[in-house]
Amino acid sequence: MSSATPVDLDEADLLRRLRAGDESAFEQVVRTYGGRLLAVTRRILGSEEDARDVVQDAFLNAFRSLDRFEGHAKLSTWLHRIAVNAALMKLRTRKRKPEQSIESLLPAFLDDGHHEERFQSWDEPVDKVMERAETRELVRKHIDQLPDGYRTVLVLRDIEGLDTEETATMLGLSVNATKIRLHRARQALRTLLAPHFRSLAS
Amino acid sequence: MKCRELADFLMDYVSGELSDDSLAHFELHLQRCRNCHEYLLQYESTIKAGRIACGEASDELPDDIPDDLVKAVMAARKLT
């Protein structure tokens, strides 16, 4: 998420109309950026319903604070940040679902330091496997299953492309804790995907 | 280096952040241990799979916001 990109002409025009209170401009913003915001909040929250609530609140919040948008960042980046923050806030306040422990999804080792498991290869290249819509859906389902604290780090780092420092700041974690969580989240997701990727390859 | 340590270093290896000394030990272990080599491949594939599944090119089209949600936002805006 680069925030240093110059504002393009269309966005400047849109912004002018928003500040003038042009109703069609607000709708244009919602239609243009809403899908992307819905996708990221859905990933963070693992829930369609919560994502919709958060996107709605994020837009209302953004529209109210338009005068604080200074135009250094792109409008899309600014909205994205508001929505991600709103999703993280929602995550903190909502009733926690019982979660599968991450420990059972991490690799286990023998006393001599070797892996307990012998890993069967994933024969098909990942690009090929991911061409199938049902596999993409399956991967998203397993990301949703990761415990909240791990899923959020994985989404912000690996999917949203934030760097470790930005992710740590947004989550109120240390850089080191963020790195550990990301590593564990990836390992856990690998464990969840392994049975499917092996069987799909056969 | 044991498999356990290699697993700890995987993330730094993937992001190119291993020190030269650790990198030499890491790669030496990798050459001799097929199981860790396979684990590394799967770890990298997992990162890629997540990106593809949730990325812009996935089925979740970036522009795809349900019409009723657009209407709900616009209606709520008028109330505030």
mmCIF file of C-alpha atoms in Angstrom:
data_model
loop_
_atom_site.group_PDB
_atom_site.id
_atom_site.type_symbol
_atom_site.label_atom_id
_atom_site.label_comp_id
_atom_site.label_asym_id
_atom_site.label_seq_id
_atom_site.Cartn_x
_atom_site.Cartn_y
_atom_site.Cartn_z
ATOM 1 C CA MET A 1 0.000 0.000 0.000
ATOM 2 C CA SER A 2 1.979 2.966 -1.198
ATOM 3 C CA SER A 3 0.631 6.258 0.011
ATOM 4 C CA ALA A 4 3.046 8.415 -1.954
ATOM 5 C CA THR A 5 1.374 8.011 -5.333
ATOM 6 C CA PRO A 6 0.223 11.349 -6.757
ATOM 7 C CA VAL A 7 -3.481 11.943 -6.827
ATOM 8 C CA ASP A 8 -4.787 11.410 -10.344
ATOM 9 C CA LEU A 9 -7.063 13.851 -12.123
ATOM 10 C CA ASP A 10 -10.259 11.860 -11.762
ATOM 11 C CA GLU A 11 -9.721 11.577 -8.061
ATOM 12 C CA ALA A 12 -9.125 15.304 -7.711
ATOM 13 C CA ASP A 13 -12.377 15.986 -9.537
ATOM 14 C CA LEU A 14 -14.201 13.445 -7.410
ATOM 15 C CA LEU A 15 -12.839 15.036 -4.269
ATOM 16 C CA ARG A 16 -13.986 18.474 -5.367
ATOM 17 C CA ARG A 17 -17.485 17.169 -5.974
ATOM 18 C CA LEU A 18 -17.516 15.391 -2.596
ATOM 19 C CA ARG A 19 -16.526 18.552 -0.797
ATOM 20 C CA ALA A 20 -19.241 20.423 -2.652
ATOM 21 C CA GLY A 21 -21.735 17.876 -1.307
ATOM 22 C CA ASP A 22 -22.573 16.371 -4.712
ATOM 23 C CA GLU A 23 -24.725 13.346 -3.873
ATOM 24 C CA SER A 24 -23.753 11.436 -7.031
ATOM 25 C CA ALA A 25 -20.083 11.756 -6.069
ATOM 26 C CA PHE A 26 -20.707 9.965 -2.759
ATOM 27 C CA GLU A 27 -22.441 7.150 -4.570
ATOM 28 C CA GLN A 28 -19.615 6.979 -7.086
ATOM 29 C CA VAL A 29 -17.099 6.595 -4.262
ATOM 30 C CA VAL A 30 -19.096 3.796 -2.663
ATOM 31 C CA ARG A 31 -19.474 1.971 -5.969
ATOM 32 C CA THR A 32 -15.856 2.484 -7.017
ATOM 33 C CA TYR A 33 -14.092 1.536 -3.796
ATOM 34 C CA GLY A 34 -16.704 -0.470 -1.891
ATOM 35 C CA GLY A 35 -15.920 -3.864 -3.372
ATOM 36 C CA ARG A 36 -12.267 -3.665 -2.506
ATOM 37 C CA LEU A 37 -13.067 -2.532 1.039
ATOM 38 C CA LEU A 38 -15.602 -5.296 1.436
ATOM 39 C CA ALA A 39 -13.025 -7.871 0.325
ATOM 40 C CA VAL A 40 -10.370 -6.747 2.799
ATOM 41 C CA THR A 41 -12.726 -6.370 5.769
ATOM 42 C CA ARG A 42 -14.293 -9.745 4.976
ATOM 43 C CA ARG A 43 -10.825 -11.318 5.104
ATOM 44 C CA ILE A 44 -9.931 -9.622 8.385
ATOM 45 C CA LEU A 45 -13.233 -10.426 10.061
ATOM 46 C CA GLY A 46 -13.991 -13.794 8.495
ATOM 47 C CA SER A 47 -17.648 -12.737 8.345
ATOM 48 C CA GLU A 48 -19.728 -11.234 5.554
ATOM 49 C CA GLU A 49 -22.212 -9.598 7.896
ATOM 50 C CA ASP A 50 -19.566 -7.911 10.054
ATOM 51 C CA ALA A 51 -17.716 -6.813 6.916
ATOM 52 C CA ARG A 52 -20.823 -5.079 5.559
ATOM 53 C CA ASP A 53 -21.367 -3.239 8.861
ATOM 54 C CA VAL A 54 -17.757 -2.156 8.943
ATOM 55 C CA VAL A 55 -17.733 -0.958 5.323
ATOM 56 C CA GLN A 56 -20.853 1.094 5.934
ATOM 57 C CA ASP A 57 -19.360 2.662 9.082
ATOM 58 C CA ALA A 58 -16.057 3.273 7.300
ATOM 59 C CA PHE A 59 -17.729 5.187 4.465
ATOM 60 C CA LEU A 60 -19.807 7.290 6.856
ATOM 61 C CA ASN A 61 -16.745 8.003 8.946
ATOM 62 C CA ALA A 62 -14.731 8.939 5.849
ATOM 63 C CA PHE A 63 -17.470 11.226 4.493
ATOM 64 C CA ARG A 64 -17.654 13.020 7.836
ATOM 65 C CA SER A 65 -13.896 13.594 7.902
ATOM 66 C CA LEU A 66 -13.405 14.638 4.296
ATOM 67 C CA ASP A 67 -11.947 17.951 5.402
ATOM 68 C CA ARG A 68 -9.176 16.020 7.149
ATOM 69 C CA PHE A 69 -8.196 14.262 3.924
ATOM 70 C CA GLU A 70 -5.263 16.278 2.715
ATOM 71 C CA GLY A 71 -4.689 14.713 -0.647
ATOM 72 C CA HIS A 72 -1.151 13.516 0.016
ATOM 73 C CA ALA A 73 -2.400 9.949 -0.182
ATOM 74 C CA LYS A 74 -4.737 8.563 -2.789
ATOM 75 C CA LEU A 75 -8.390 8.588 -1.829
ATOM 76 C CA SER A 76 -8.429 4.801 -2.260
ATOM 77 C CA THR A 77 -5.501 4.366 0.148
ATOM 78 C CA TRP A 78 -7.113 6.655 2.694
ATOM 79 C CA LEU A 79 -10.439 4.795 2.533
ATOM 80 C CA HIS A 80 -8.629 1.478 2.706
ATOM 81 C CA ARG A 81 -6.865 2.506 5.902
ATOM 82 C CA ILE A 82 -10.104 3.700 7.512
ATOM 83 C CA ALA A 83 -11.827 0.423 6.640
ATOM 84 C CA VAL A 84 -8.951 -1.757 7.870
ATOM 85 C CA ASN A 85 -8.824 0.175 11.145
ATOM 86 C CA ALA A 86 -12.589 -0.146 11.542
ATOM 87 C CA ALA A 87 -12.358 -3.894 10.933
ATOM 88 C CA LEU A 88 -9.572 -4.289 13.496
ATOM 89 C CA MET A 89 -11.608 -2.280 15.992
ATOM 90 C CA LYS A 90 -14.644 -4.477 15.377
ATOM 91 C CA LEU A 91 -12.492 -7.548 15.898
ATOM 92 C CA ARG A 92 -11.399 -6.273 19.307
ATOM 93 C CA THR A 93 -14.925 -5.609 20.484
ATOM 94 C CA ARG A 94 -16.887 -8.521 19.115
ATOM 95 C CA LYS A 95 -17.554 -11.654 21.076
ATOM 96 C CA ARG A 96 -14.790 -14.095 20.411
ATOM 97 C CA LYS A 97 -15.621 -17.329 18.673
ATOM 98 C CA PRO A 98 -14.056 -20.438 20.168
ATOM 99 C CA GLU A 99 -10.914 -20.865 18.146
ATOM 100 C CA GLN A 100 -8.841 -23.791 17.150
ATOM 101 C CA SER A 101 -5.461 -23.541 18.869
ATOM 102 C CA ILE A 102 -2.664 -22.610 16.495
ATOM 103 C CA GLU A 103 -0.268 -24.975 18.264
ATOM 104 C CA SER A 104 -1.840 -28.074 16.794
ATOM 105 C CA LEU A 105 -1.302 -26.645 13.305
ATOM 106 C CA LEU A 106 2.417 -25.974 13.725
ATOM 107 C CA PRO A 107 5.069 -28.524 12.725
ATOM 108 C CA ALA A 108 6.043 -30.985 15.454
ATOM 109 C CA PHE A 109 9.604 -32.145 16.051
ATOM 110 C CA LEU A 110 11.236 -35.219 17.494
ATOM 111 C CA ASP A 111 13.710 -34.929 20.395
ATOM 112 C CA ASP A 112 16.598 -35.030 17.936
ATOM 113 C CA GLY A 113 15.229 -31.925 16.142
ATOM 114 C CA HIS A 114 13.879 -33.708 13.040
ATOM 115 C CA HIS A 115 10.355 -33.132 11.767
ATOM 116 C CA GLU A 116 7.881 -35.714 13.058
ATOM 117 C CA GLU A 117 6.057 -35.665 9.761
ATOM 118 C CA ARG A 118 7.360 -36.784 6.413
ATOM 119 C CA PHE A 119 5.976 -34.212 3.990
ATOM 120 C CA GLN A 120 4.369 -35.597 0.881
ATOM 121 C CA SER A 121 5.045 -33.407 -2.094
ATOM 122 C CA TRP A 122 2.456 -31.158 -3.699
ATOM 123 C CA ASP A 123 2.891 -32.362 -7.227
ATOM 124 C CA GLU A 124 1.062 -29.639 -9.081
ATOM 125 C CA PRO A 125 2.521 -26.091 -9.149
ATOM 126 C CA VAL A 126 0.508 -23.723 -6.994
ATOM 127 C CA ASP A 127 -0.350 -21.406 -9.924
ATOM 128 C CA LYS A 128 -1.977 -24.325 -11.685
ATOM 129 C CA VAL A 129 -3.926 -25.559 -8.646
ATOM 130 C CA MET A 130 -5.145 -22.033 -7.980
ATOM 131 C CA GLU A 131 -6.649 -21.755 -11.446
ATOM 132 C CA ARG A 132 -9.607 -23.679 -10.061
ATOM 133 C CA ALA A 133 -12.315 -21.537 -8.483
ATOM 134 C CA GLU A 134 -13.091 -24.195 -5.869
ATOM 135 C CA THR A 135 -9.467 -24.242 -4.727
ATOM 136 C CA ARG A 136 -9.415 -20.464 -4.366
ATOM 137 C CA GLU A 137 -12.595 -20.714 -2.302
ATOM 138 C CA LEU A 138 -11.053 -23.468 -0.191
ATOM 139 C CA VAL A 139 -7.954 -21.398 0.530
ATOM 140 C CA ARG A 140 -10.113 -18.423 1.564
ATOM 141 C CA LYS A 141 -12.157 -20.697 3.820
ATOM 142 C CA HIS A 142 -9.025 -21.935 5.562
ATOM 143 C CA ILE A 143 -7.670 -18.399 5.991
ATOM 144 C CA ASP A 144 -10.982 -17.532 7.670
ATOM 145 C CA GLN A 145 -10.463 -20.454 10.046
ATOM 146 C CA LEU A 146 -7.166 -19.157 11.410
ATOM 147 C CA PRO A 147 -7.417 -17.641 14.887
ATOM 148 C CA ASP A 148 -8.146 -13.875 14.705
ATOM 149 C CA GLY A 149 -4.734 -12.727 15.917
ATOM 150 C CA TYR A 150 -2.960 -14.783 13.275
ATOM 151 C CA ARG A 151 -5.384 -14.252 10.400
ATOM 152 C CA THR A 152 -5.143 -10.467 10.718
ATOM 153 C CA VAL A 153 -1.345 -10.513 10.468
ATOM 154 C CA LEU A 154 -1.438 -12.850 7.464
ATOM 155 C CA VAL A 155 -4.041 -10.714 5.701
ATOM 156 C CA LEU A 156 -2.251 -7.422 6.318
ATOM 157 C CA ARG A 157 1.214 -8.724 5.437
ATOM 158 C CA ASP A 158 0.747 -11.367 2.735
ATOM 159 C CA ILE A 159 -2.449 -10.205 1.088
ATOM 160 C CA GLU A 160 -2.611 -6.461 1.666
ATOM 161 C CA GLY A 161 1.135 -6.154 1.282
ATOM 162 C CA LEU A 162 1.785 -3.920 4.303
ATOM 163 C CA ASP A 163 5.298 -4.137 5.714
ATOM 164 C CA THR A 164 6.046 -5.564 9.147
ATOM 165 C CA GLU A 165 6.334 -2.155 10.834
ATOM 166 C CA GLU A 166 3.003 -0.896 9.435
ATOM 167 C CA THR A 167 1.291 -4.131 10.421
ATOM 168 C CA ALA A 168 2.763 -4.006 13.918
ATOM 169 C CA THR A 169 1.573 -0.414 14.379
ATOM 170 C CA MET A 170 -1.945 -1.153 13.171
ATOM 171 C CA LEU A 171 -2.256 -4.143 15.475
ATOM 172 C CA GLY A 172 -0.506 -2.593 18.465
ATOM 173 C CA LEU A 173 2.104 -5.360 18.481
ATOM 174 C CA SER A 174 5.887 -5.324 18.574
ATOM 175 C CA VAL A 175 7.715 -5.961 15.302
ATOM 176 C CA ASN A 176 9.035 -9.212 16.699
ATOM 177 C CA ALA A 177 5.607 -10.449 17.804
ATOM 178 C CA THR A 178 4.239 -9.556 14.369
ATOM 179 C CA LYS A 179 6.937 -11.601 12.655
ATOM 180 C CA ILE A 180 6.337 -14.593 14.894
ATOM 181 C CA ARG A 181 2.589 -14.453 14.267
ATOM 182 C CA LEU A 182 3.032 -14.197 10.513
ATOM 183 C CA HIS A 183 5.368 -17.190 10.467
ATOM 184 C CA ARG A 184 2.957 -19.247 12.571
ATOM 185 C CA ALA A 185 -0.034 -18.185 10.481
ATOM 186 C CA ARG A 186 1.712 -19.307 7.287
ATOM 187 C CA GLN A 187 2.743 -22.595 8.864
ATOM 188 C CA ALA A 188 -0.786 -23.196 10.145
ATOM 189 C CA LEU A 189 -2.295 -22.415 6.758
ATOM 190 C CA ARG A 190 0.167 -24.824 5.130
ATOM 191 C CA THR A 191 -1.008 -27.556 7.489
ATOM 192 C CA LEU A 192 -4.641 -26.822 6.638
ATOM 193 C CA LEU A 193 -3.985 -26.817 2.893
ATOM 194 C CA ALA A 194 -1.729 -29.868 2.764
ATOM 195 C CA PRO A 195 -4.409 -32.600 2.671
ATOM 196 C CA HIS A 196 -6.266 -30.799 -0.125
ATOM 197 C CA PHE A 197 -3.235 -29.967 -2.190
ATOM 198 C CA ARG A 198 -1.994 -33.521 -1.990
ATOM 199 C CA SER A 199 -5.317 -35.001 -2.990
ATOM 200 C CA LEU A 200 -5.907 -32.419 -5.711
ATOM 201 C CA ALA A 201 -2.568 -33.287 -7.183
ATOM 202 C CA SER A 202 -3.417 -36.942 -7.547
ATOM 203 C CA MET B 1 21.462 -26.807 11.872
ATOM 204 C CA LYS B 2 18.535 -29.116 12.716
ATOM 205 C CA CYS B 3 15.157 -29.221 10.983
ATOM 206 C CA ARG B 4 13.629 -27.413 13.976
ATOM 207 C CA GLU B 5 15.974 -24.434 13.550
ATOM 208 C CA LEU B 6 15.515 -24.433 9.814
ATOM 209 C CA ALA B 7 11.770 -24.100 10.348
ATOM 210 C CA ASP B 8 12.407 -21.109 12.645
ATOM 211 C CA PHE B 9 14.551 -19.433 9.990
ATOM 212 C CA LEU B 10 12.168 -20.063 7.070
ATOM 213 C CA MET B 11 10.502 -16.684 7.117
ATOM 214 C CA ASP B 12 13.772 -14.766 7.209
ATOM 215 C CA TYR B 13 15.063 -16.971 4.403
ATOM 216 C CA VAL B 14 12.022 -16.344 2.224
ATOM 217 C CA SER B 15 12.265 -12.581 2.758
ATOM 218 C CA GLY B 16 16.026 -12.586 2.179
ATOM 219 C CA GLU B 17 16.821 -11.434 5.706
ATOM 220 C CA LEU B 18 19.110 -14.254 6.864
ATOM 221 C CA SER B 19 22.655 -13.312 7.810
ATOM 222 C CA ASP B 20 25.384 -14.744 5.563
ATOM 223 C CA ASP B 21 26.440 -17.176 8.249
ATOM 224 C CA SER B 22 22.924 -18.471 8.916
ATOM 225 C CA LEU B 23 22.241 -18.620 5.185
ATOM 226 C CA ALA B 24 25.237 -20.900 4.628
ATOM 227 C CA HIS B 25 24.030 -23.281 7.371
ATOM 228 C CA PHE B 26 20.464 -23.089 6.091
ATOM 229 C CA GLU B 27 21.394 -23.979 2.530
ATOM 230 C CA LEU B 28 23.718 -26.749 3.597
ATOM 231 C CA HIS B 29 20.921 -28.355 5.601
ATOM 232 C CA LEU B 30 18.511 -27.888 2.722
ATOM 233 C CA GLN B 31 20.817 -29.708 0.308
ATOM 234 C CA ARG B 32 20.943 -32.711 2.609
ATOM 235 C CA CYS B 33 17.365 -32.836 3.898
ATOM 236 C CA ARG B 34 14.638 -33.559 1.375
ATOM 237 C CA ASN B 35 11.938 -33.223 4.004
ATOM 238 C CA CYS B 36 12.942 -29.645 4.860
ATOM 239 C CA HIS B 37 13.287 -28.858 1.183
ATOM 240 C CA GLU B 38 9.731 -30.036 0.638
ATOM 241 C CA TYR B 39 8.555 -28.039 3.660
ATOM 242 C CA LEU B 40 10.166 -24.894 2.261
ATOM 243 C CA LEU B 41 8.439 -25.408 -1.101
ATOM 244 C CA GLN B 42 5.079 -25.837 0.604
ATOM 245 C CA TYR B 43 5.648 -22.795 2.821
ATOM 246 C CA GLU B 44 6.325 -20.685 -0.270
ATOM 247 C CA SER B 45 3.348 -22.181 -2.100
ATOM 248 C CA THR B 46 1.113 -21.367 0.864
ATOM 249 C CA ILE B 47 2.045 -17.674 0.725
ATOM 250 C CA LYS B 48 1.369 -17.643 -2.998
ATOM 251 C CA ALA B 49 -1.926 -19.517 -2.638
ATOM 252 C CA GLY B 50 -3.178 -16.935 -0.117
ATOM 253 C CA ARG B 51 -2.248 -14.086 -2.422
ATOM 254 C CA ILE B 52 -3.939 -15.653 -5.411
ATOM 255 C CA ALA B 53 -7.069 -16.678 -3.480
ATOM 256 C CA CYS B 54 -7.625 -13.210 -2.019
ATOM 257 C CA GLY B 55 -5.921 -11.040 -4.595
ATOM 258 C CA GLU B 56 -7.427 -8.664 -7.088
ATOM 259 C CA ALA B 57 -7.518 -11.332 -9.762
ATOM 260 C CA SER B 58 -9.605 -13.652 -7.611
ATOM 261 C CA ASP B 59 -13.335 -14.251 -7.822
ATOM 262 C CA GLU B 60 -13.909 -11.492 -5.300
ATOM 263 C CA LEU B 61 -13.963 -8.722 -7.831
ATOM 264 C CA PRO B 62 -12.707 -5.450 -6.406
ATOM 265 C CA ASP B 63 -15.628 -3.580 -7.928
ATOM 266 C CA ASP B 64 -18.207 -5.992 -6.729
ATOM 267 C CA ILE B 65 -20.228 -4.280 -4.003
ATOM 268 C CA PRO B 66 -23.810 -5.450 -3.599
ATOM 269 C CA ASP B 67 -26.377 -2.867 -4.654
ATOM 270 C CA ASP B 68 -28.284 -3.104 -1.368
ATOM 271 C CA LEU B 69 -25.121 -2.169 0.538
ATOM 272 C CA VAL B 70 -24.611 0.884 -1.684
ATOM 273 C CA LYS B 71 -28.202 1.905 -0.968
ATOM 274 C CA ALA B 72 -27.764 1.292 2.771
ATOM 275 C CA VAL B 73 -24.658 3.502 2.890
ATOM 276 C CA MET B 74 -26.373 6.271 0.936
ATOM 277 C CA ALA B 75 -29.480 6.100 3.151
ATOM 278 C CA ALA B 76 -27.389 6.152 6.336
ATOM 279 C CA ARG B 77 -25.438 9.146 5.023
ATOM 280 C CA LYS B 78 -28.610 11.154 4.753
ATOM 281 C CA LEU B 79 -29.421 10.439 8.392
ATOM 282 C CA THR B 80 -26.102 11.694 9.705
#
